[in-house]
Coordinates of N, CA, C and O in Angstrom, one line a residue:
X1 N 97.6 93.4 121.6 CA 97.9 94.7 122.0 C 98.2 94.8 123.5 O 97.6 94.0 124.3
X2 N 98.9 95.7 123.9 CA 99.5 96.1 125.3 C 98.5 96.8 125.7 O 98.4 97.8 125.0
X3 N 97.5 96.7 126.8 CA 97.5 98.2 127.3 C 98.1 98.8 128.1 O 98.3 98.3 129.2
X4 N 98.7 100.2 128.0 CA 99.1 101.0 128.5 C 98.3 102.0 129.7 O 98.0 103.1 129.2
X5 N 97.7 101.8 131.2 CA 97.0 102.3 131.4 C 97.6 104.5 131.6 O 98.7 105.0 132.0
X6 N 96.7 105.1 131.1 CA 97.1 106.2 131.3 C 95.3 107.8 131.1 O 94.4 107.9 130.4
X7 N 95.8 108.4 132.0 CA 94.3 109.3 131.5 C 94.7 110.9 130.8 O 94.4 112.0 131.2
X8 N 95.4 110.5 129.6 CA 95.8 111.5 128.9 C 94.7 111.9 128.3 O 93.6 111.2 128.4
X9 N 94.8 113.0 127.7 CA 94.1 114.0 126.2 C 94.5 113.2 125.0 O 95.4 112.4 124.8
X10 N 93.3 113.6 123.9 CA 94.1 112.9 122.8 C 94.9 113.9 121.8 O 95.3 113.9 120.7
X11 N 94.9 115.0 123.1 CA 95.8 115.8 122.7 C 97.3 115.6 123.0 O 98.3 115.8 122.3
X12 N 97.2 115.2 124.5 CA 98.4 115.1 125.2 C 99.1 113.9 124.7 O 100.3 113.8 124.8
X13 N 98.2 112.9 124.1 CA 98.7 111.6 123.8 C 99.8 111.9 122.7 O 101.0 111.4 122.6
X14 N 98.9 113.0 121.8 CA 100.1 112.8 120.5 C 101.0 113.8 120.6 O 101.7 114.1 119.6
X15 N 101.1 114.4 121.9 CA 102.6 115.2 122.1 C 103.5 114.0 122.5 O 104.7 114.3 122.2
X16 N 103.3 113.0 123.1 CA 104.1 111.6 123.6 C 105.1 111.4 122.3 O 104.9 111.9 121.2
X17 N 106.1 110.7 122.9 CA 107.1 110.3 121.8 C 106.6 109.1 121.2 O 105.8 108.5 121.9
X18 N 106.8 108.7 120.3 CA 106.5 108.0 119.3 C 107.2 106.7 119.5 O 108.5 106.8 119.6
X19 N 106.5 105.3 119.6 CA 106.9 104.3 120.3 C 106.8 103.0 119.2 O 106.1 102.9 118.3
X20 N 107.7 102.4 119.7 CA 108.0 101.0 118.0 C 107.4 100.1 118.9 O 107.2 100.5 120.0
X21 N 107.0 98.9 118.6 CA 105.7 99.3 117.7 C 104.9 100.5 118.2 O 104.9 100.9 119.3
X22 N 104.3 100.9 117.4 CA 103.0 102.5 117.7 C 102.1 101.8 118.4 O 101.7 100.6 118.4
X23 N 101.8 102.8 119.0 CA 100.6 102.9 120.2 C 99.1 103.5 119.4 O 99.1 104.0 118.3
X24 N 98.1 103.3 120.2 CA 97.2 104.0 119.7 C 96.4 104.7 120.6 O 96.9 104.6 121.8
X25 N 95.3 105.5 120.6 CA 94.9 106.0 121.8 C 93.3 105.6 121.1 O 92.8 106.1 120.0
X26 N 92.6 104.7 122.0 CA 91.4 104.3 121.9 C 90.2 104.6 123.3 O 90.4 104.0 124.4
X27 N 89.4 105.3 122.9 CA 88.5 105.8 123.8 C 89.4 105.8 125.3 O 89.6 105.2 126.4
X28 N 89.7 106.7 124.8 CA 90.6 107.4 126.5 C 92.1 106.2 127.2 O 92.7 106.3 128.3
X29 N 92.4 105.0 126.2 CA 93.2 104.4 126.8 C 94.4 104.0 125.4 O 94.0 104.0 124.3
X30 N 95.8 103.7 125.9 CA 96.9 103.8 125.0 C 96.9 102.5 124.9 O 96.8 101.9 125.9
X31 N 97.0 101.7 123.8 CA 97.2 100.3 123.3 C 98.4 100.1 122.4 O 98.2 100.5 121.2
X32 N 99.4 99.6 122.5 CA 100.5 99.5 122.1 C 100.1 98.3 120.5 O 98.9 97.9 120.4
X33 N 100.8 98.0 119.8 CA 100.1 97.9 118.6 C 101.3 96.2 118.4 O 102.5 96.4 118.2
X34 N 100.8 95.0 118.4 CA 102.2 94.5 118.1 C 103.4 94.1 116.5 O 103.1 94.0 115.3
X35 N 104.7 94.1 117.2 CA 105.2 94.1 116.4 C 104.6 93.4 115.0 O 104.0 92.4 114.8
X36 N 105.0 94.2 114.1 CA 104.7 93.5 113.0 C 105.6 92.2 112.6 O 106.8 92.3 112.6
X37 N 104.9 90.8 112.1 CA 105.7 89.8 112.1 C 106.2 89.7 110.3 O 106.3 90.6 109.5
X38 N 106.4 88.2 110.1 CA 107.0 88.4 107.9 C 105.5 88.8 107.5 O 105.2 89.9 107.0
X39 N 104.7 87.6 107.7 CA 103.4 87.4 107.0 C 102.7 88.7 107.2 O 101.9 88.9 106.3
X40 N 102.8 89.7 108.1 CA 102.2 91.0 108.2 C 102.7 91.4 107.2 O 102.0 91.4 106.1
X41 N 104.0 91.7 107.2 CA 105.0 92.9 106.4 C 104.5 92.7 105.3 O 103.8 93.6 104.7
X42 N 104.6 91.2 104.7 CA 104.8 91.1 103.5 C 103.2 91.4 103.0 O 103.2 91.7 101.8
X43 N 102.3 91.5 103.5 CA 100.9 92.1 102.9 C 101.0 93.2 102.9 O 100.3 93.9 102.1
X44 N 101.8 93.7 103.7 CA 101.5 95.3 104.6 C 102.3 96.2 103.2 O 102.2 97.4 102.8
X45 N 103.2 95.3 102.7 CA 104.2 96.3 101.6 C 103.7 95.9 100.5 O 103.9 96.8 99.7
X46 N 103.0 94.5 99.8 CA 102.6 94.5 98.3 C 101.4 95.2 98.3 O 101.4 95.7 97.2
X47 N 100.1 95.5 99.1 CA 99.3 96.2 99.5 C 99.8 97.3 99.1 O 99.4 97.6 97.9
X48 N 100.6 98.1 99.5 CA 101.3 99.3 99.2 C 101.4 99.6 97.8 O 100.7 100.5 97.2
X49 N 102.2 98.8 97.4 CA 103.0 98.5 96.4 C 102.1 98.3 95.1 O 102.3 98.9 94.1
X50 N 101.3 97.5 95.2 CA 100.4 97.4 93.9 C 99.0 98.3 93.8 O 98.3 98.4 92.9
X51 N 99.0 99.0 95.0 CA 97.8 100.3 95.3 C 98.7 101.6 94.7 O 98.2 102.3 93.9
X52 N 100.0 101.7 95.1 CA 100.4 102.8 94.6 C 100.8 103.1 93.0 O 100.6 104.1 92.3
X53 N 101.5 101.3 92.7 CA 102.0 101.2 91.2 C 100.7 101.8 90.4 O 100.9 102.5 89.5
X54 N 99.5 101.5 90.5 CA 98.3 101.9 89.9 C 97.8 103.4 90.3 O 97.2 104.1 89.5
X55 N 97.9 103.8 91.5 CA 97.7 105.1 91.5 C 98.2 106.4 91.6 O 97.6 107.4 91.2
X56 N 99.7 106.4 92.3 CA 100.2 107.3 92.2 C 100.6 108.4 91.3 O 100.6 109.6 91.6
X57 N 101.0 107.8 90.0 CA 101.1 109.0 89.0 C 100.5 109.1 88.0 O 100.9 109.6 87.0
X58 N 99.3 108.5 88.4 CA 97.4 109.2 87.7 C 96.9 110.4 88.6 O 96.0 111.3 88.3
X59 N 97.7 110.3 89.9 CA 97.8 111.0 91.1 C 95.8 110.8 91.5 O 95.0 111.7 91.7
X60 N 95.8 109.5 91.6 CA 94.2 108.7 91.7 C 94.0 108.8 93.3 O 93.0 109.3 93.9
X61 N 95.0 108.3 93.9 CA 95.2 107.6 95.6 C 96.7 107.4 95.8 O 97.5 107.2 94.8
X62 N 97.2 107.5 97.5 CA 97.9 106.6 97.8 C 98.1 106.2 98.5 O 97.8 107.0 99.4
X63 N 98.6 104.9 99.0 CA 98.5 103.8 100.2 C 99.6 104.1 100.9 O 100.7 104.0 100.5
X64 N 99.4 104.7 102.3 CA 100.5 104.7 103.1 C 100.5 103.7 104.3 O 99.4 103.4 104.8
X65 N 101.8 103.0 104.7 CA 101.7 101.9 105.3 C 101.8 102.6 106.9 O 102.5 103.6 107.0
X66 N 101.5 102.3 107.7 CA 101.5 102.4 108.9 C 101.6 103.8 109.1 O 102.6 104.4 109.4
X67 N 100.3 104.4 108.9 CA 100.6 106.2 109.0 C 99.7 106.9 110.1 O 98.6 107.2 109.5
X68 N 99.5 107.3 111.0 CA 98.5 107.6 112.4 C 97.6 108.5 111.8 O 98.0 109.5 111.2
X69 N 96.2 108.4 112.0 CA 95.4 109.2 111.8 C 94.6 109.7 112.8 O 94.0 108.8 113.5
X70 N 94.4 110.6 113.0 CA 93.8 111.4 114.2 C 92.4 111.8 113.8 O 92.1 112.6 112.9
X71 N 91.7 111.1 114.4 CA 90.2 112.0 114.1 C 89.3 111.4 115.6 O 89.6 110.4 116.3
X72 N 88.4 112.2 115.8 CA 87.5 111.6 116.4 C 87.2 111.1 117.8 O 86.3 110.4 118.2
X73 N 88.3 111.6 118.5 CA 89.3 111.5 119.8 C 89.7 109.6 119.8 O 89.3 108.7 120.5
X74 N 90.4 109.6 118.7 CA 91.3 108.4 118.4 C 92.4 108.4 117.9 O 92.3 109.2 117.0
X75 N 93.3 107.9 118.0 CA 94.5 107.9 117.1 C 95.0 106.6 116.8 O 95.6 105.8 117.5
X76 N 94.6 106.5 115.6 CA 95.0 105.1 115.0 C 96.4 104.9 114.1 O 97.1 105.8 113.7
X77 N 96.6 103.7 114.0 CA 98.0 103.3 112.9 C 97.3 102.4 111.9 O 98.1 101.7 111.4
X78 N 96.3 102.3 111.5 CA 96.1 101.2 110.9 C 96.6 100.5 109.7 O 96.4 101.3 108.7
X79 N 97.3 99.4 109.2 CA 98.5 99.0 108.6 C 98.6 99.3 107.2 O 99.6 98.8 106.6
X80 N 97.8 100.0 106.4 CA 97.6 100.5 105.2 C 96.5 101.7 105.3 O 95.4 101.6 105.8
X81 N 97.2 103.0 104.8 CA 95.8 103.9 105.3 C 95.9 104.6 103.6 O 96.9 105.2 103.1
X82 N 94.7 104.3 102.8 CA 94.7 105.0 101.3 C 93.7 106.0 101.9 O 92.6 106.0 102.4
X83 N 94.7 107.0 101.3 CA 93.8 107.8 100.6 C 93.7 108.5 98.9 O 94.5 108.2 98.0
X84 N 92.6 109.3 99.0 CA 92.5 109.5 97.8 C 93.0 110.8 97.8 O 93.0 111.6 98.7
X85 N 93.5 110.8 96.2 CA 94.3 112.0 96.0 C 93.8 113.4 96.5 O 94.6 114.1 97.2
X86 N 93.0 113.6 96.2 CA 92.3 115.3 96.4 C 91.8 115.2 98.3 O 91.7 116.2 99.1
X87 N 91.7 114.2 98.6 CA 91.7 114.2 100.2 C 92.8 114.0 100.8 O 92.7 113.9 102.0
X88 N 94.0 114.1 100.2 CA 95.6 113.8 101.3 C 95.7 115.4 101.4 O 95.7 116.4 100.6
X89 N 95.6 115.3 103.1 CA 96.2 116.9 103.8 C 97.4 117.4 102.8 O 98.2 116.6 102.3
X90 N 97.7 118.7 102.6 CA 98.6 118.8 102.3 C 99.4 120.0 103.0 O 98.7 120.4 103.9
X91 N 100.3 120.6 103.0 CA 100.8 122.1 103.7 C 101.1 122.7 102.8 O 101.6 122.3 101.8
X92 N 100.7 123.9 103.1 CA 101.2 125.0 102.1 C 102.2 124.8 100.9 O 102.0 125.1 99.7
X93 N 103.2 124.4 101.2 CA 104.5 124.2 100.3 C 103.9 122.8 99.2 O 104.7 122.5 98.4
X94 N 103.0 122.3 99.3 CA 102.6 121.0 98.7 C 103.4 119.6 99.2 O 103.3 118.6 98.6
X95 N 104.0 119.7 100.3 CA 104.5 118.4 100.9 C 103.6 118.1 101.8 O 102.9 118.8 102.5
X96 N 103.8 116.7 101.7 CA 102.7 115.5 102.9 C 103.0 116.0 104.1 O 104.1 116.3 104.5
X97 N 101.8 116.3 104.8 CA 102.5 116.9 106.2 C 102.6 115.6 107.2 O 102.3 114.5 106.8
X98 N 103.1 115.7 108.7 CA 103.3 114.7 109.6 C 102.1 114.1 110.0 O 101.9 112.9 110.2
X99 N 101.2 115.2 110.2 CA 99.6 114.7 110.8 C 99.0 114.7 110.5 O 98.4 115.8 110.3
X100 N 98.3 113.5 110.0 CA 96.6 113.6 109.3 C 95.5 113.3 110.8 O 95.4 112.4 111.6
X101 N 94.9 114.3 110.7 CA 93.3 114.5 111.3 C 92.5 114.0 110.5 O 91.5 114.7 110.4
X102 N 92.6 113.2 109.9 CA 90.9 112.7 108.9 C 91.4 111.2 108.7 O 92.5 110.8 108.6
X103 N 90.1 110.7 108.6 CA 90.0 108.9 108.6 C 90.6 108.9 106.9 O 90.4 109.8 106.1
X104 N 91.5 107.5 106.7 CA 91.5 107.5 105.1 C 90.4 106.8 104.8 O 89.7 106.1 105.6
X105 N 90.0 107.0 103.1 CA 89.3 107.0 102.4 C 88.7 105.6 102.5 O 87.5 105.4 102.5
X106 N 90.3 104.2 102.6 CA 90.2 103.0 102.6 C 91.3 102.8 103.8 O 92.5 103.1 103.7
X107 N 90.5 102.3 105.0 CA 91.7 101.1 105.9 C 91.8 99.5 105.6 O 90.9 98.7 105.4
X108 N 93.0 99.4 105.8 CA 93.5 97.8 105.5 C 94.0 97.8 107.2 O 94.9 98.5 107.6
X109 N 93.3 96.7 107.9 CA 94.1 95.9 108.7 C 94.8 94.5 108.5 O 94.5 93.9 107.5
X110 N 95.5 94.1 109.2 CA 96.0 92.8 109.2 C 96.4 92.1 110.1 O 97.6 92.2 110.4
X111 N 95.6 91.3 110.7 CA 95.5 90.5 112.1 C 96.9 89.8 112.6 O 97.3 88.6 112.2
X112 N 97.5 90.4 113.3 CA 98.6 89.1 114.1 C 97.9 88.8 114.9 O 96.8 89.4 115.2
X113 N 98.7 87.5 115.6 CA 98.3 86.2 116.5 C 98.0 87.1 117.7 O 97.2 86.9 118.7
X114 N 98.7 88.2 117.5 CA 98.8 89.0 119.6 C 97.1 89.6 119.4 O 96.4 89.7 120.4
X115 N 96.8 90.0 118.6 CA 95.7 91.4 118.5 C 94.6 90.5 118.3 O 94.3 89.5 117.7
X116 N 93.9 91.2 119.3 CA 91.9 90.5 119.6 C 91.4 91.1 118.5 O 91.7 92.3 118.2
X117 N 90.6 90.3 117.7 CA 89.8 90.9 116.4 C 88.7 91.9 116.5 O 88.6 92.9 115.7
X118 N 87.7 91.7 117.6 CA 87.0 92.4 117.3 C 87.4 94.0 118.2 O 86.6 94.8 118.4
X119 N 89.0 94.1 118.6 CA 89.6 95.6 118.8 C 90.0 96.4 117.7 O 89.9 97.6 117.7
X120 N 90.4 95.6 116.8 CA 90.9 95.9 115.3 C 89.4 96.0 114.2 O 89.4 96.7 113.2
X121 N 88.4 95.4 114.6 CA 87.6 95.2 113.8 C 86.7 96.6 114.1 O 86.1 97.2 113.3
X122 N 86.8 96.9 115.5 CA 86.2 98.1 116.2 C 86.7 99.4 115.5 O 85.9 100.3 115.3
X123 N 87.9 99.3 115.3 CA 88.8 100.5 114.8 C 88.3 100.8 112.9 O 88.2 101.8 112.2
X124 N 88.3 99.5 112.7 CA 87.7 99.3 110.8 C 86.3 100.3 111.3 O 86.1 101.4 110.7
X125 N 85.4 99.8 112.2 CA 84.3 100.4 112.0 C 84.5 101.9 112.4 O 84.2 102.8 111.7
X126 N 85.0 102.2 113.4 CA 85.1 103.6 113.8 C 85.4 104.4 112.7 O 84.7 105.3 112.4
X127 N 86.7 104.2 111.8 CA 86.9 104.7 110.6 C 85.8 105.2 109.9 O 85.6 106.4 109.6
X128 N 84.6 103.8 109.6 CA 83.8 103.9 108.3 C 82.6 104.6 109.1 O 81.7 105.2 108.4
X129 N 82.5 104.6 110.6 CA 81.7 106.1 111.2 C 81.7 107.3 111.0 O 80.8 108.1 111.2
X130 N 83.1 107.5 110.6 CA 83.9 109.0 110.3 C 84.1 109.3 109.3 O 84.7 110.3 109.2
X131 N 83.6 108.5 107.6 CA 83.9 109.4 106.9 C 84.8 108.2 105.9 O 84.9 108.4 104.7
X132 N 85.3 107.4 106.3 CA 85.8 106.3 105.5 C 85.1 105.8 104.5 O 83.9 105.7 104.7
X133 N 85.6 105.3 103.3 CA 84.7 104.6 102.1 C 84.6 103.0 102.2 O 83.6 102.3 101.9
X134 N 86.2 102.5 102.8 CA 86.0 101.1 102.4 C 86.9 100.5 104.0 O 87.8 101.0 104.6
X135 N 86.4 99.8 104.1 CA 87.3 98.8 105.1 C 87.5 97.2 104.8 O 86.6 96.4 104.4
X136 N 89.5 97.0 105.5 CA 89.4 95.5 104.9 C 90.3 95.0 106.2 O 91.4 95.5 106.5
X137 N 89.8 93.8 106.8 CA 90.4 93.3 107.7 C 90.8 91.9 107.1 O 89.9 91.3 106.5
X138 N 92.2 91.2 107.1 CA 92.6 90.5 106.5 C 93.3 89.4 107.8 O 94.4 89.4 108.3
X139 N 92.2 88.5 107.8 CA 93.0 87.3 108.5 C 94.0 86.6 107.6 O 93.7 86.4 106.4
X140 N 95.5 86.2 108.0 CA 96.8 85.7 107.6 C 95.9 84.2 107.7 O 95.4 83.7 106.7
X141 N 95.8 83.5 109.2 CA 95.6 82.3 109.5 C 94.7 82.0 109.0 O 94.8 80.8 108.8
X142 N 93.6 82.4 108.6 CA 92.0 82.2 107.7 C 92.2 82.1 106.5 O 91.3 81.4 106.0
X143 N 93.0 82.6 105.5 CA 93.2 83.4 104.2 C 91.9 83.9 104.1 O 91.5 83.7 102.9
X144 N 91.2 84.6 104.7 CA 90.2 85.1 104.6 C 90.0 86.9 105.1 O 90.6 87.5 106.0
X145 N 89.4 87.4 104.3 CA 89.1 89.1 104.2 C 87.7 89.1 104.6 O 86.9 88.2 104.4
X146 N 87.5 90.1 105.3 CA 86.0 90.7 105.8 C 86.3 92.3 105.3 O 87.2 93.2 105.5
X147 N 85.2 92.3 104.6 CA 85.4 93.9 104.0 C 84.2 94.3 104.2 O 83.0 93.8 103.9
X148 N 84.8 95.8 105.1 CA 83.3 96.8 105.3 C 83.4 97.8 104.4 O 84.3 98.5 103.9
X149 N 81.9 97.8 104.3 CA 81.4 99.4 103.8 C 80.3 99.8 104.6 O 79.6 99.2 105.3
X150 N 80.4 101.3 104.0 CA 79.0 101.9 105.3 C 77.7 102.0 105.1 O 77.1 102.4 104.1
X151 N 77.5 101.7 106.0 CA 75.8 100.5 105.9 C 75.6 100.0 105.6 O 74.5 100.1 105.1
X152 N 76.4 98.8 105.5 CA 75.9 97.4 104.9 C 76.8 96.3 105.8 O 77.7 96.6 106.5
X153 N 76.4 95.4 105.6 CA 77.1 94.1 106.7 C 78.3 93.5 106.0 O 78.7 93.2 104.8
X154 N 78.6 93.6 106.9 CA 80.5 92.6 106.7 C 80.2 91.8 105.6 O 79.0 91.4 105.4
X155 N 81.3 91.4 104.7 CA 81.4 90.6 103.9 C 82.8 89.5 103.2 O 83.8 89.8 102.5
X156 N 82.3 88.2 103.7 CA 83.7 87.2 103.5 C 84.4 87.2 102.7 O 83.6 88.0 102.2
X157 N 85.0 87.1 102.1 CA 85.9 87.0 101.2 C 86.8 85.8 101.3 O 87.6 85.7 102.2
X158 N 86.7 85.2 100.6 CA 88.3 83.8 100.5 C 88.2 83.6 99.1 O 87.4 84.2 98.3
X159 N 89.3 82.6 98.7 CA 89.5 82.0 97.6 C 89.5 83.0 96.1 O 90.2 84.0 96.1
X160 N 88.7 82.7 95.0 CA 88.4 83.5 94.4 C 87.8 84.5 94.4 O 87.8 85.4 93.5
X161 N 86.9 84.6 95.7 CA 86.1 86.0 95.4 C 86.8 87.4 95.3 O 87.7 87.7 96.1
X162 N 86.3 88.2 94.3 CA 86.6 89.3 94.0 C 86.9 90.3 95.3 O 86.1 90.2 96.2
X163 N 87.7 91.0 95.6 CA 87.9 92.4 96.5 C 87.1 93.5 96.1 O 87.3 93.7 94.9
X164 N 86.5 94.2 96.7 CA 85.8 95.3 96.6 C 87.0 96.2 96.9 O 87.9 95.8 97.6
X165 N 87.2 97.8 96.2 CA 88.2 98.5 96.3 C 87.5 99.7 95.7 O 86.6 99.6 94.9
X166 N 88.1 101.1 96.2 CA 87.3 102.2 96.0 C 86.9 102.5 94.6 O 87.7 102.2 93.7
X167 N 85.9 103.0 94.3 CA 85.6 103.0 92.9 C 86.6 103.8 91.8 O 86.5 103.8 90.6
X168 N 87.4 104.4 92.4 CA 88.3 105.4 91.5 C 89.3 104.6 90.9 O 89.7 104.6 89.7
X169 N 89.8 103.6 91.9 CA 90.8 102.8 92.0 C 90.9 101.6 90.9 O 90.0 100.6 91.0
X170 N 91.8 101.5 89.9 CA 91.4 100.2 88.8 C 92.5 99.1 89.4 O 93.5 98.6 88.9
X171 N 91.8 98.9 90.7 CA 93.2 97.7 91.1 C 91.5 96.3 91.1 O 90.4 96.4 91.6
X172 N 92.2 95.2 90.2 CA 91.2 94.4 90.4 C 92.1 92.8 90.9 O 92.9 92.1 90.3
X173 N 91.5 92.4 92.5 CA 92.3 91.3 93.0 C 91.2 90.1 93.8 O 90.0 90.4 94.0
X174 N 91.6 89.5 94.0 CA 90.5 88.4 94.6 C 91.5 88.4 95.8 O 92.5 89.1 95.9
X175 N 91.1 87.3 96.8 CA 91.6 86.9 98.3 C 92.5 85.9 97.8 O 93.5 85.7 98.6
X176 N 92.6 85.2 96.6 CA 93.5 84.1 96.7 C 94.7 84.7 96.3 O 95.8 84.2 96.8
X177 N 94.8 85.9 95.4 CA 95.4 86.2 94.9 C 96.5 87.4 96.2 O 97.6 87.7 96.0
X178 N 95.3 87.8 97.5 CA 96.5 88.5 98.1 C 97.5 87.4 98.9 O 98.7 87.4 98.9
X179 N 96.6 86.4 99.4 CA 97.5 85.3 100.0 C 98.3 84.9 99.6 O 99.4 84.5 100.1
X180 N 98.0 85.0 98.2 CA 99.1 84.3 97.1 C 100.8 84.6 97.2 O 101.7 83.9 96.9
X181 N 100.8 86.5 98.0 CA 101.6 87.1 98.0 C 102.4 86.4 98.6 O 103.6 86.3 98.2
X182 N 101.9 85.4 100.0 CA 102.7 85.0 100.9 C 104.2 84.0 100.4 O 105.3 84.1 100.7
X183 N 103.7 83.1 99.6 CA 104.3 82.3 98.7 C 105.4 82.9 97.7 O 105.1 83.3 96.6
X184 N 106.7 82.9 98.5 CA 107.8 83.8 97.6 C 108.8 82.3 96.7 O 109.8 82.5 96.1
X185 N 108.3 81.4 97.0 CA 109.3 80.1 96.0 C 110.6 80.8 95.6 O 110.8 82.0 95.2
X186 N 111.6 80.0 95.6 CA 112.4 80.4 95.1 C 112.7 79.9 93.1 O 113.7 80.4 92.5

């Protein structure tokens, strides 16, 4: 992550224009977020992709990829933000609005080489301080998952072991199986 030094509002922050890669605003300072690389994307969209194929039109949850959430004088991107159906903000007319103020239900991070872990790992917890159910930080280089929940200690994940995923949710996957994604053979 870049930082950006600056002594904005986290109000004034999200009047700022909107910057590729996204920025975040963490305890009073802007941290630019790095580009996302293959091995990101490609978790960052089957993540999506097999969260939504299962939930969206049970209208259970849904996984949005890189969506900023404001709460808590933070503003985060974190690379998969689900939520659950009856908690997605909505506007009057029933369309998704631009700004969510509330932590999702479930954050998925996913570690590139540029990003210090325990900044990202800080952000999983701030989440599950505010109101989050599940958090999942996914080392690429490790094939290994650390999944939080609230009040209880981190938990490894590799190989076969099962993923923990919000109870609503009937998505059932282990760690070998997200890695697995990586491997597109022809």
């Amino acid at each position: 992550m870049v930082k950006i030094s600056t002594q904005l509002s986290l109000e004034e922050f999200l009047k700022q224009p909107e910057t590729k890669p996204a920025c975040e605003f963490i305890a009073g300072e802007i941290l630019q977020k790095p580009m996302p690389k293959g091995r990101h994307s490609r978790l960052q969209g089957k993540l999506c992709q097999e969260i939504n194929q299962l939930t969206e039109a049970a209208k259970i949850a849904y996984a949005f990829p890189a969506l900023r959430c404001s709460f808590a004088n933070r503003s985060l991107v974190p690379d998969v933000a689900v939520f659950l159906w009856n908690e997605i903000p909505l506007l009057a007319n029933g369309e998704v609005p631009d700004r969510f103020d509330i932590p999702p239900s479930w954050v998925i991070e996913i570690l590139s080489p540029e990003q210090r872990p325990n900044r990202v790992i800080g952000n999983l917890l701030h989440c599950l301080e505010h109101g989050s159910q599940l958090g999942w930080f996914i080392d690429p280089d490790d094939a290994s998952i650390l999944v939080f929940l609230p009040d209880s200690r981190p938990m490894l994940r590799q190989h076969q072991d099962p993923l923990p995923t919000l109870e609503a949710i009937p998505l059932s996957l282990t760690a070998a199986e997200v890695f697995g994604w990586l491997r597109m053979g022809r």
